[in-house]
């Protein structure tokens, strides 16, 4: 028994060393940074220890804006992308001919670079001296007033950002859900039809419960991914996100470290730990719910 | 409710996409299942039994032919509206629901005038559970049930909506011999109690014979014979049916009819008046042999197995088409195992003659071919 335990630790050692170096050490380091008040990166000195950095970050309007943006993004994109992916995968699994072709088409955005997709979104939404962008042309066709989606009102920018994010994450979710749907045995559907269930009832009572582990997996990873969003915002609104009012928490952290007004690792660390706390809490809640609901 | 099938046919496209050939799973099937009877649908693997059931339940659309429930043509009615109960070969219980939820599911889908209140549903589900004796297991999920228990849940789920027609697709195939015997008797009892018209698919002839009011023997999608089990056993229409029913199986010999006598080898073993001269296949049921000193049919003795009530005489004959002839004789007959040969007289009603090429039964007085 004891010998076995020793062996197990020996086998685990390489990965433990890696984890220690690249996860535990940075985490501890960030924690220390976040507690050092008045840290100066040039002289590597600080004036005291305390929670001042947290207080500063939480009072910083840019940070609060970033938190608000991130939460809105999470609350919109996670349910919308998961729901849409479910609908599309249902559609995909019910067509017979050309299914592979459609699956490939739906998967294309996943293998496309985010910045390239950003460019396409620019063409769709950006106003330039020459054109109002394709979407505005369409709005014009239906008699609406044109909207500046990139530099205009907050809701318009949020709309584009959410749209973009959903578009980026959709293919992966479709891929996961189509394979989850394919793994549900046909017999259950036959049995449900014999039991007199309507199509909708079969969906809610048979299909969804059967693939619920995968749905929850997507929701949890979706939450984590959306909380860590940054590059999507950059792709659409450029690097000066605070000015655009479209910063995210990770964006704020980056700016605090390397941005034009950067050089504050203590503030960045405090913000990072706040993000960590948020993601951790949400994930734990998710897991608790899924433990209750999901049928493994 | 009686079930009538008229010229039911099902073709499947060939698995090999290039060839245009089709698989004929069921071929021009017509028969009627009388109200409240239990019919055993019997045939070797791949002969189209499941396909038949699926067409009755509506899960498969027939290529041609009609299905009637009572006077209603239901050929184009989807399965969710046919209201039949079906127990799948592999049970297909919903794994994420408890036994109770599984049984409740068909009731939750009832609509209109048939809609039930929560209490009524629970009452009905518990009644069905009592019928198959699973009342203690209602809170368990299928993964926590044994094969036999799962099967009973599946039966309860099929019965709970009180269908007019119950279809069972080899429901006992996953059970051990004891449980098999026990459950098939239970099934029979439930069917009698409820009077539901039932089709029971199996490839086990003993199972079909023991519980059916009527058996239907099919081969490669074609109906061969239909009738009461004993009648089919005593009077098979062809060699296939004769071989398929009976355990131990019928013994088949090469023989010929000459001048109103049946010959096996050089011996004239039986009178066959009214049968014209021709080479024939001779089927003799194991119980058709009567050991007798100086009997008309002589075989090489291989061994004797005493089974208490009966004795199994194992012997051999050059004209026999299998490995060993098995004759079941009453234990009162003493067989001298020292001897090289054993002689029998044959019971005429246990000996069947079949056309050598087509396998069709030849009856005295009938013009064969
Ligand atoms: N979906 C299908 N596509 C093509 N061929 C099929 C299909 N379903 C069944 N078949 C063919 O139809 C024939 C009858 O199949 P069926 O499942 O009805 O047999 P069965 O009598 O139930 O056999 P078993 O006793 O093994 O269950 C078989 O030759 C089978 O290969
Ligand atoms: Mg079958």
XYZ file of C-alpha atoms and ligand atoms in Angstrom:
697
model
C 0.000 0.000 0.000
C 2.659 2.456 1.105
C 5.010 1.424 -1.655
C 2.274 1.924 -4.176
C 1.610 5.429 -2.875
C 5.269 6.303 -3.326
C 5.195 4.968 -6.871
C 2.112 7.017 -7.692
C 3.749 10.196 -6.480
C 6.820 9.374 -8.513
C 4.702 9.041 -11.650
C 2.951 12.287 -10.882
C 6.160 14.172 -10.206
C 6.837 15.513 -13.738
C 3.384 16.998 -14.115
C 3.445 18.271 -10.533
C 6.684 20.119 -11.265
C 5.159 21.650 -14.384
C 1.987 22.638 -12.601
C 4.010 24.076 -9.765
C 6.110 26.181 -12.097
C 3.468 27.403 -14.448
C 0.365 27.555 -12.269
C 0.970 27.553 -8.533
C 4.027 29.781 -8.568
C 2.450 32.488 -10.780
C -0.750 32.333 -8.754
C 1.131 32.847 -5.502
C 3.207 35.539 -7.142
C 0.110 37.360 -8.351
C -1.357 37.122 -4.873
C 1.793 38.658 -3.404
C 1.880 41.430 -6.021
C -1.746 42.226 -5.377
C -1.029 42.761 -1.674
C 2.049 44.963 -2.092
C 1.077 48.611 -1.921
C 2.896 51.202 -4.019
C 5.003 48.647 -5.833
C 7.559 50.162 -8.153
C 8.654 47.867 -10.963
C 11.824 49.796 -11.675
C 13.223 49.673 -8.143
C 11.293 46.536 -7.150
C 10.256 48.196 -3.904
C 6.950 48.705 -2.162
C 5.704 50.840 0.637
C 3.404 48.523 2.547
C 1.177 45.477 2.591
C -2.623 45.587 2.463
C -5.762 45.589 0.416
C -5.310 49.034 -1.102
C -4.814 47.639 -4.645
C -8.178 45.916 -4.501
C -9.850 49.054 -3.222
C -8.285 51.054 -6.023
C -9.311 48.622 -8.762
C -12.863 48.335 -7.442
C -13.202 52.127 -7.414
C -11.697 52.533 -10.886
C -14.560 53.431 -13.304
C -12.682 51.734 -16.165
C -12.622 48.507 -14.205
C -16.304 48.746 -13.348
C -17.054 49.400 -17.019
C -14.995 46.341 -17.955
C -16.839 44.211 -15.395
C -20.186 45.420 -16.683
C -19.195 44.732 -20.300
C -17.916 41.287 -19.442
C -21.048 40.337 -17.512
C -23.356 41.546 -20.282
C -21.278 39.646 -22.822
C -21.385 36.474 -20.736
C -25.109 36.681 -20.035
C -25.960 37.222 -23.689
C -23.503 35.039 -25.535
C -23.486 31.885 -23.415
C -27.236 31.154 -23.594
C -27.622 32.461 -27.141
C -24.686 30.521 -28.570
C -25.603 27.315 -26.742
C -29.258 27.560 -27.766
C -28.426 28.379 -31.362
C -25.883 25.586 -31.520
C -28.511 23.167 -30.217
C -31.035 24.251 -32.844
C -28.503 24.062 -35.656
C -27.230 20.644 -34.567
C -30.806 19.388 -34.392
C -31.316 20.627 -37.929
C -28.051 19.073 -39.037
C -28.825 15.698 -37.546
C -32.261 15.570 -39.119
C -31.096 16.086 -42.682
C -30.087 13.049 -44.623
C -28.312 14.183 -47.752
C -25.287 16.472 -47.799
C -24.990 16.386 -44.005
C -21.185 16.220 -44.115
C -21.097 19.234 -46.415
C -23.231 21.311 -44.066
C -21.239 20.185 -41.069
C -18.059 21.337 -42.762
C -19.586 24.689 -43.649
C -20.711 25.265 -40.096
C -17.287 24.389 -38.841
C -15.411 26.834 -41.087
C -15.522 29.846 -38.724
C -13.748 27.725 -36.130
C -10.659 27.301 -38.279
C -10.699 30.923 -39.427
C -8.477 33.411 -37.632
C -10.407 35.696 -35.270
C -8.852 38.791 -36.770
C -9.941 37.726 -40.256
C -13.451 37.283 -38.951
C -13.068 40.723 -37.346
C -12.250 42.150 -40.762
C -15.421 40.660 -42.208
C -17.392 42.187 -39.363
C -15.824 45.533 -40.132
C -17.078 45.281 -43.687
C -20.498 44.367 -42.379
C -20.791 46.997 -39.683
C -18.209 49.787 -39.983
C -19.094 53.210 -41.273
C -16.472 54.745 -43.566
C -16.558 57.915 -45.638
C -17.520 55.760 -48.634
C -20.075 53.358 -47.231
C -22.184 52.834 -44.144
C -21.438 49.083 -44.101
C -23.573 46.265 -45.437
C -25.837 45.998 -42.408
C -26.686 49.682 -42.558
C -27.435 49.359 -46.264
C -29.896 46.614 -45.358
C -31.422 48.697 -42.571
C -31.730 51.507 -45.098
C -33.521 49.209 -47.516
C -36.193 48.581 -44.912
C -36.450 52.289 -44.229
C -34.566 52.387 -40.925
C -32.004 54.967 -39.804
C -28.405 53.968 -40.089
C -26.517 53.169 -36.897
C -22.795 53.456 -36.193
C -22.044 50.003 -34.820
C -18.341 50.520 -34.224
C -18.126 54.016 -32.837
C -21.761 54.726 -32.102
C -24.058 54.069 -29.129
C -23.175 51.554 -26.445
C -25.978 49.099 -27.249
C -24.952 48.986 -30.915
C -21.367 48.214 -30.001
C -22.483 45.598 -27.482
C -24.676 44.057 -30.141
C -21.809 43.715 -32.575
C -19.483 42.348 -29.907
C -22.050 39.751 -28.807
C -22.828 38.835 -32.392
C -19.135 38.424 -33.088
C -18.523 36.337 -29.982
C -21.469 34.049 -30.699
C -20.243 33.624 -34.253
C -16.758 32.666 -33.058
C -17.843 30.127 -30.438
C -20.730 28.592 -32.378
C -18.843 26.048 -34.545
C -17.201 24.281 -31.645
C -20.516 23.965 -29.841
C -22.225 22.679 -32.964
C -19.492 20.096 -33.386
C -19.876 18.889 -29.797
C -23.667 18.821 -29.923
C -23.992 17.074 -33.284
C -21.785 14.271 -32.062
C -23.735 14.172 -28.791
C -26.984 13.923 -30.737
C -25.573 11.222 -32.974
C -24.717 9.164 -29.920
C -28.339 8.999 -28.731
C -29.644 5.599 -29.734
C -32.477 5.616 -32.273
C -34.361 3.115 -30.130
C -35.193 5.788 -27.568
C -36.865 7.900 -30.207
C -38.764 4.873 -31.499
C -39.843 4.040 -27.968
C -40.968 7.620 -27.364
C -43.028 7.626 -30.552
C -44.644 4.354 -29.537
C -45.374 5.996 -26.179
C -47.253 8.677 -28.070
C -44.862 11.596 -27.520
C -45.023 14.586 -29.858
C -41.899 15.913 -31.548
C -41.532 18.736 -29.017
C -42.033 16.403 -26.081
C -39.438 14.008 -27.457
C -37.019 16.938 -27.669
C -37.580 18.177 -24.123
C -38.013 14.849 -22.356
C -35.678 12.563 -24.289
C -33.169 14.458 -26.412
C -32.184 17.232 -24.012
C -31.779 15.016 -20.928
C -29.763 12.521 -22.961
C -27.272 15.131 -24.121
C -27.403 17.216 -20.932
C -23.857 16.319 -19.842
C -22.580 17.849 -23.073
C -24.841 20.896 -22.751
C -23.525 21.538 -19.262
C -19.986 21.056 -20.413
C -20.576 23.710 -23.052
C -22.214 26.083 -20.590
C -19.375 25.799 -18.078
C -16.623 26.199 -20.652
C -18.705 28.927 -22.303
C -18.860 30.918 -19.063
C -15.149 30.549 -18.477
C -14.326 31.465 -22.059
C -16.601 34.509 -22.108
C -15.219 35.831 -18.807
C -11.770 35.666 -20.324
C -12.854 37.459 -23.526
C -10.440 40.061 -24.821
C -9.259 39.465 -28.382
C -12.799 39.690 -29.803
C -13.147 43.188 -28.469
C -9.738 44.172 -29.831
C -10.576 42.742 -33.237
C -13.618 45.006 -33.444
C -12.752 48.165 -31.540
C -8.957 48.352 -31.646
C -6.539 48.411 -28.732
C -7.767 51.496 -26.946
C -10.743 49.756 -25.411
C -11.134 52.016 -22.408
C -11.716 54.947 -24.717
C -14.269 52.935 -26.720
C -15.936 51.932 -23.480
C -15.782 48.312 -24.616
C -13.033 46.965 -22.385
C -13.278 43.574 -20.725
C -11.751 42.432 -17.458
C -8.869 40.673 -19.158
C -8.441 43.752 -21.346
C -8.227 45.900 -18.226
C -5.585 43.601 -16.752
C -3.584 43.777 -19.953
C -3.826 47.554 -20.056
C -2.689 47.822 -16.460
C 0.405 45.800 -17.324
C 1.397 46.848 -20.811
C -1.063 49.482 -22.033
C -0.264 53.141 -22.667
C -1.215 53.946 -19.085
C 0.256 50.653 -17.853
C 3.076 49.605 -15.599
C 0.964 48.743 -12.566
C 1.433 45.020 -11.923
C -0.139 45.369 -8.475
C -3.418 46.709 -9.833
C -3.348 44.141 -12.625
C -2.802 41.364 -10.099
C -5.664 42.547 -7.932
C -7.964 42.662 -10.976
C -6.803 39.206 -12.049
C -7.600 37.768 -8.642
C -11.038 39.399 -8.665
C -11.657 37.780 -12.069
C -10.412 34.491 -10.704
C -12.854 34.747 -7.796
C -15.773 35.510 -10.130
C -15.021 32.648 -12.537
C -14.406 30.275 -9.662
C -17.713 31.120 -7.992
C -19.719 30.812 -11.195
C -18.083 27.506 -12.092
C -18.767 26.069 -8.656
C -22.420 27.143 -8.926
C -22.615 25.574 -12.380
C -21.140 22.334 -11.157
C -23.513 22.215 -8.212
C -26.511 22.695 -10.497
C -25.248 20.166 -13.002
C -24.610 17.607 -10.290
C -28.299 17.840 -9.484
C -29.660 17.979 -13.006
C -27.368 16.045 -15.288
C -27.828 12.344 -15.794
C -24.455 10.858 -16.289
C -59.117 -5.551 -31.472
C -58.168 -7.823 -34.326
C -55.244 -7.012 -36.593
C -55.423 -7.721 -40.291
C -52.472 -7.603 -42.642
C -53.080 -7.549 -46.366
C -50.258 -8.260 -48.779
C -47.751 -6.583 -46.500
C -44.378 -6.162 -48.208
C -41.200 -4.387 -47.169
C -38.169 -3.795 -49.321
C -34.999 -2.262 -47.987
C -32.484 -0.663 -50.314
C -29.407 -2.815 -50.591
C -26.556 -1.938 -48.211
C -24.247 -2.010 -51.204
C -25.021 1.370 -52.725
C -23.891 0.460 -56.216
C -26.172 -2.485 -56.797
C -29.801 -1.799 -57.475
C -30.894 -4.960 -55.692
C -33.225 -4.661 -52.763
C -33.539 -6.723 -49.610
C -37.006 -8.210 -49.411
C -37.520 -8.299 -45.664
C -41.228 -9.146 -45.735
C -42.913 -10.550 -48.805
C -46.651 -10.357 -49.460
C -47.747 -11.203 -45.949
C -51.454 -11.675 -45.270
C -53.100 -12.927 -42.138
C -55.484 -11.971 -39.425
C -54.858 -12.000 -35.701
C -58.133 -12.644 -33.901
C -59.168 -10.333 -31.087
C -57.611 -11.139 -27.698
C -55.324 -13.890 -28.945
C -51.618 -14.338 -28.427
C -49.838 -15.025 -31.680
C -46.270 -16.308 -31.794
C -44.337 -15.035 -34.784
C -41.631 -17.553 -35.406
C -38.744 -17.817 -37.800
C -34.958 -17.960 -38.058
C -32.799 -14.883 -37.538
C -33.105 -12.292 -40.276
C -36.374 -13.613 -41.660
C -38.172 -10.308 -41.147
C -39.879 -10.694 -37.775
C -38.805 -7.352 -36.356
C -39.662 -5.680 -39.639
C -43.176 -7.155 -39.406
C -43.636 -5.786 -35.887
C -42.295 -2.410 -36.911
C -44.842 -2.239 -39.690
C -47.659 -3.151 -37.319
C -46.476 -0.508 -34.833
C -45.934 2.051 -37.585
C -42.204 2.570 -37.067
C -41.590 1.267 -40.587
C -43.691 2.122 -43.600
C -44.615 -0.882 -45.739
C -43.469 -0.793 -49.358
C -46.911 -2.092 -50.265
C -49.862 -3.696 -48.552
C -52.225 -2.530 -45.827
C -52.506 -2.803 -42.060
C -55.943 -2.816 -40.434
C -56.775 -2.457 -36.747
C -60.351 -3.654 -36.516
C -62.029 -1.933 -39.434
C -59.627 0.997 -39.566
C -56.917 1.181 -42.172
C -53.935 2.447 -40.154
C -51.270 2.014 -42.838
C -50.609 5.750 -42.985
C -51.122 6.496 -39.289
C -47.864 7.396 -37.507
C -46.834 5.267 -34.514
C -47.600 7.954 -31.923
C -51.256 7.831 -32.972
C -51.644 4.068 -33.316
C -51.566 3.482 -29.581
C -49.946 0.076 -29.662
C -47.711 -1.152 -26.861
C -44.297 -2.371 -27.953
C -41.625 -4.086 -25.909
C -38.342 -3.699 -27.709
C -35.865 -6.498 -28.157
C -33.407 -4.534 -25.977
C -36.129 -2.905 -23.800
C -35.097 0.683 -24.742
C -35.949 2.024 -21.288
C -35.166 5.715 -20.932
C -31.918 5.643 -18.955
C -32.399 9.054 -17.355
C -35.793 8.227 -15.877
C -36.650 6.017 -12.933
C -38.782 2.932 -13.471
C -41.813 4.916 -12.330
C -41.072 7.791 -14.706
C -40.589 5.314 -17.524
C -43.984 3.791 -16.853
C -45.631 7.209 -16.453
C -44.269 8.532 -19.737
C -46.898 7.016 -22.066
C -49.640 8.341 -19.782
C -48.248 11.869 -19.836
C -48.649 11.869 -23.596
C -52.333 11.047 -23.602
C -54.364 13.888 -25.037
C -57.917 15.082 -25.222
C -60.586 12.908 -23.644
C -58.024 10.345 -22.517
C -56.000 12.868 -20.480
C -55.490 11.758 -16.877
C -54.924 13.610 -13.638
C -51.641 13.144 -11.749
C -53.308 10.839 -9.213
C -54.929 8.695 -11.859
C -51.599 8.360 -13.658
C -49.879 7.221 -10.472
C -52.659 4.773 -9.790
C -52.430 3.295 -13.260
C -48.638 3.101 -13.121
C -48.753 1.313 -9.792
C -51.357 -1.096 -11.119
C -49.146 -1.943 -14.081
C -46.189 -2.330 -11.750
C -48.142 -4.719 -9.571
C -49.067 -6.784 -12.604
C -45.400 -7.395 -13.393
C -44.334 -7.411 -9.732
C -41.897 -4.529 -9.646
C -43.578 -2.310 -7.051
C -40.434 -2.206 -4.901
C -38.229 -1.073 -7.759
C -40.119 1.997 -8.904
C -37.559 4.573 -7.772
C -34.612 2.895 -9.443
C -33.083 3.885 -12.717
C -32.704 1.204 -15.409
C -28.957 0.972 -14.798
C -29.714 -0.264 -11.272
C -32.056 -3.018 -12.473
C -31.264 -6.552 -13.572
C -32.101 -7.654 -17.101
C -35.255 -9.406 -15.999
C -36.387 -6.423 -13.943
C -35.757 -4.081 -16.848
C -37.824 -6.309 -19.033
C -40.736 -6.141 -16.620
C -40.491 -2.371 -16.517
C -40.597 -2.403 -20.315
C -43.705 -4.585 -20.230
C -45.341 -2.323 -17.651
C -44.543 0.700 -19.808
C -46.158 -1.000 -22.788
C -49.200 -2.100 -20.792
C -49.886 1.024 -18.757
C -51.795 2.875 -21.436
C -53.950 -0.232 -21.845
C -53.224 -0.678 -25.530
C -55.563 -2.718 -27.679
C -52.536 -4.335 -29.258
C -49.302 -5.440 -27.624
C -46.196 -6.280 -29.619
C -43.253 -8.100 -28.041
C -39.977 -8.364 -29.926
C -38.002 -11.277 -28.508
C -38.488 -9.901 -25.022
C -36.986 -12.911 -23.288
C -33.813 -13.229 -25.313
C -31.599 -11.645 -22.642
C -32.801 -13.734 -19.740
C -31.352 -16.897 -18.279
C -33.235 -20.149 -18.757
C -35.082 -20.051 -15.432
C -36.133 -16.457 -15.618
C -37.159 -17.034 -19.204
C -39.539 -19.773 -18.245
C -40.919 -17.800 -15.335
C -41.425 -14.591 -17.288
C -43.034 -16.221 -20.253
C -45.624 -17.752 -17.976
C -46.113 -14.368 -16.361
C -46.556 -12.819 -19.773
C -49.115 -15.422 -20.662
C -50.989 -14.783 -17.424
C -50.987 -11.008 -17.978
C -52.150 -11.458 -21.548
C -55.002 -13.702 -20.415
C -55.975 -11.276 -17.645
C -56.000 -8.241 -19.863
C -57.239 -9.860 -23.081
C -54.924 -7.703 -25.184
C -54.316 -8.902 -28.733
C -50.646 -9.799 -28.641
C -47.932 -10.617 -31.126
C -44.915 -12.304 -29.635
C -41.799 -12.548 -31.751
C -39.257 -15.245 -31.064
C -36.909 -17.578 -32.855
C -37.254 -20.121 -30.085
C -39.871 -22.592 -31.253
C -40.385 -24.051 -27.786
C -41.184 -20.625 -26.392
C -43.653 -19.928 -29.179
C -45.339 -23.314 -28.922
C -45.753 -23.118 -25.174
C -47.529 -19.774 -24.858
C -49.191 -19.036 -28.193
C -52.792 -19.502 -29.201
C -51.595 -19.440 -32.742
C -48.202 -19.537 -34.363
C -47.055 -17.998 -37.598
C -43.958 -19.555 -39.131
C -42.070 -17.412 -41.584
C -38.949 -17.893 -43.634
C -37.069 -15.213 -45.546
C -40.016 -12.855 -45.319
C -42.548 -15.370 -46.591
C -45.370 -16.786 -44.506
C -45.083 -20.572 -44.470
C -47.761 -21.728 -42.106
C -50.206 -20.395 -39.609
C -52.264 -22.307 -37.085
C -52.563 -23.630 -33.549
C -49.156 -24.804 -32.293
C -50.195 -28.448 -32.022
C -51.802 -28.411 -35.475
C -48.731 -26.935 -37.093
C -46.540 -29.445 -35.301
C -48.736 -32.380 -36.284
C -49.342 -31.260 -39.825
C -46.494 -29.156 -41.266
C -46.972 -27.910 -44.810
C -43.346 -28.211 -45.783
C -39.973 -29.498 -44.727
C -38.878 -26.115 -43.356
C -41.775 -25.892 -40.919
C -41.353 -29.536 -39.933
C -37.663 -28.985 -39.219
C -38.245 -25.705 -37.414
C -40.715 -27.046 -34.863
C -39.930 -29.703 -32.339
C -37.173 -30.417 -29.893
C -35.359 -32.682 -30.445
C -35.814 -31.891 -34.122
C -37.439 -34.098 -36.695
C -35.261 -36.761 -38.353
C -35.034 -36.418 -42.115
C -34.134 -39.289 -44.448
C -33.678 -39.741 -48.153
C -36.305 -42.155 -49.354
C -38.595 -43.046 -52.201
C -42.102 -44.238 -52.815
C -42.542 -47.262 -55.008
C -45.812 -49.047 -55.585
C -47.547 -47.618 -52.537
C -44.681 -48.436 -50.219
C -42.226 -46.052 -48.598
C -38.626 -47.143 -48.916
C -35.704 -45.900 -46.880
C -32.602 -47.560 -48.229
C -33.681 -51.039 -49.273
C -36.255 -51.477 -46.561
C -39.895 -50.869 -47.123
C -40.606 -49.142 -43.841
C -44.216 -48.113 -44.151
C -47.251 -48.276 -46.365
C -47.767 -45.165 -48.428
C -50.932 -45.794 -50.294
C -52.178 -43.114 -52.654
C -48.739 -41.579 -53.123
C -47.337 -41.757 -56.611
C -43.852 -43.117 -57.172
C -41.132 -40.522 -56.626
C -38.014 -39.858 -54.598
C -39.028 -38.124 -51.352
C -37.643 -36.607 -48.160
C -39.005 -38.474 -45.189
C -39.431 -36.642 -41.892
C -39.940 -38.761 -38.792
C -40.660 -37.120 -35.418
C -38.526 -38.516 -32.561
C -41.677 -39.894 -30.930
C -42.675 -41.661 -34.165
C -40.394 -44.631 -33.544
C -41.750 -47.750 -31.808
C -38.972 -50.233 -30.979
C -39.989 -53.692 -31.995
C -38.138 -56.956 -32.523
C -38.251 -57.509 -36.277
C -39.671 -54.057 -37.016
C -39.716 -52.767 -40.564
C -37.077 -50.084 -40.128
C -33.591 -51.029 -38.970
C -30.889 -48.614 -37.853
C -27.360 -48.946 -36.492
C -27.480 -48.476 -32.738
C -25.110 -45.802 -31.376
C -26.261 -45.428 -27.799
C -29.099 -45.034 -25.359
C -29.720 -42.114 -23.016
C -32.072 -42.808 -20.149
C -33.938 -39.723 -18.985
C -36.296 -41.305 -16.458
C -39.670 -40.938 -18.103
C -38.357 -41.405 -21.630
C -35.443 -43.037 -23.250
C -33.549 -41.443 -26.050
C -32.313 -43.941 -28.604
C -29.461 -42.634 -30.689
C -28.806 -44.423 -33.901
C -27.556 -44.012 -37.440
C -28.620 -44.812 -40.965
C -26.923 -44.302 -44.336
C -29.953 -42.433 -45.705
C -30.083 -39.988 -42.780
C -29.149 -36.401 -43.584
C -27.732 -35.355 -40.222
C -25.276 -36.655 -37.668
C -27.416 -38.800 -35.392
C -30.981 -40.007 -35.396
C -32.715 -39.374 -32.116
C -35.771 -41.442 -31.231
C -37.688 -40.774 -28.036
C -39.308 -43.940 -26.748
C -41.109 -44.724 -23.560
C -38.835 -45.976 -20.760
C -40.733 -49.250 -20.638
C -39.045 -50.338 -23.845
C -35.856 -52.134 -23.017
C -33.272 -51.579 -25.681
C -30.525 -54.169 -25.829
C -27.406 -52.044 -25.997
C -25.235 -55.055 -26.791
C -26.724 -55.333 -30.244
C -25.377 -53.619 -33.320
C -28.765 -52.623 -34.689
C -32.219 -51.702 -33.508
C -35.527 -52.157 -35.321
C -38.582 -49.946 -35.238
C -42.090 -49.739 -36.502
C -43.177 -46.233 -37.440
C -46.283 -44.359 -36.289
C -47.907 -43.254 -39.559
C -49.121 -39.912 -38.121
C -45.557 -38.996 -37.117
C -44.079 -39.625 -40.551
C -44.276 -36.884 -43.179
C -43.328 -37.096 -46.830
C -41.943 -34.067 -48.665
C -41.160 -33.359 -52.267
C -37.446 -33.834 -52.723
C -36.907 -30.609 -54.641
C -39.437 -28.118 -53.320
C -39.789 -29.498 -49.807
C -43.561 -29.350 -50.134
C -45.571 -31.832 -48.156
C -46.911 -34.834 -50.079
C -50.164 -36.193 -48.760
C -51.753 -39.501 -49.776
C -54.330 -39.082 -52.505
C -52.964 -35.697 -53.562
C -51.258 -35.404 -56.884
C -47.758 -34.296 -55.949
C -46.127 -31.489 -57.857
N -32.937 -0.691 -42.145
C -32.623 -1.754 -42.912
N -31.960 -1.575 -44.069
C -31.636 -2.628 -44.853
N -31.954 -3.912 -44.574
C -32.622 -4.154 -43.427
C -32.989 -3.096 -42.535
N -33.647 -3.635 -41.482
C -33.679 -4.967 -41.700
N -33.076 -5.290 -42.863
C -32.942 -6.641 -43.440
O -34.218 -7.206 -43.485
C -34.180 -8.573 -43.117
C -35.126 -8.829 -41.966
O -34.647 -8.166 -40.808
P -35.372 -8.281 -39.395
O -34.674 -7.379 -38.456
O -36.819 -8.066 -39.578
O -35.087 -9.797 -38.990
P -35.555 -10.596 -37.694
O -36.417 -11.712 -38.165
O -36.118 -9.688 -36.676
O -34.179 -11.208 -37.186
P -33.679 -11.471 -35.680
O -34.327 -12.716 -35.222
O -32.205 -11.660 -35.876
O -34.012 -10.267 -34.868
C -32.736 -8.891 -42.802
O -32.176 -9.510 -43.941
C -32.113 -7.544 -42.574
O -30.768 -7.554 -42.967
Mg -35.443 -8.955 -34.697
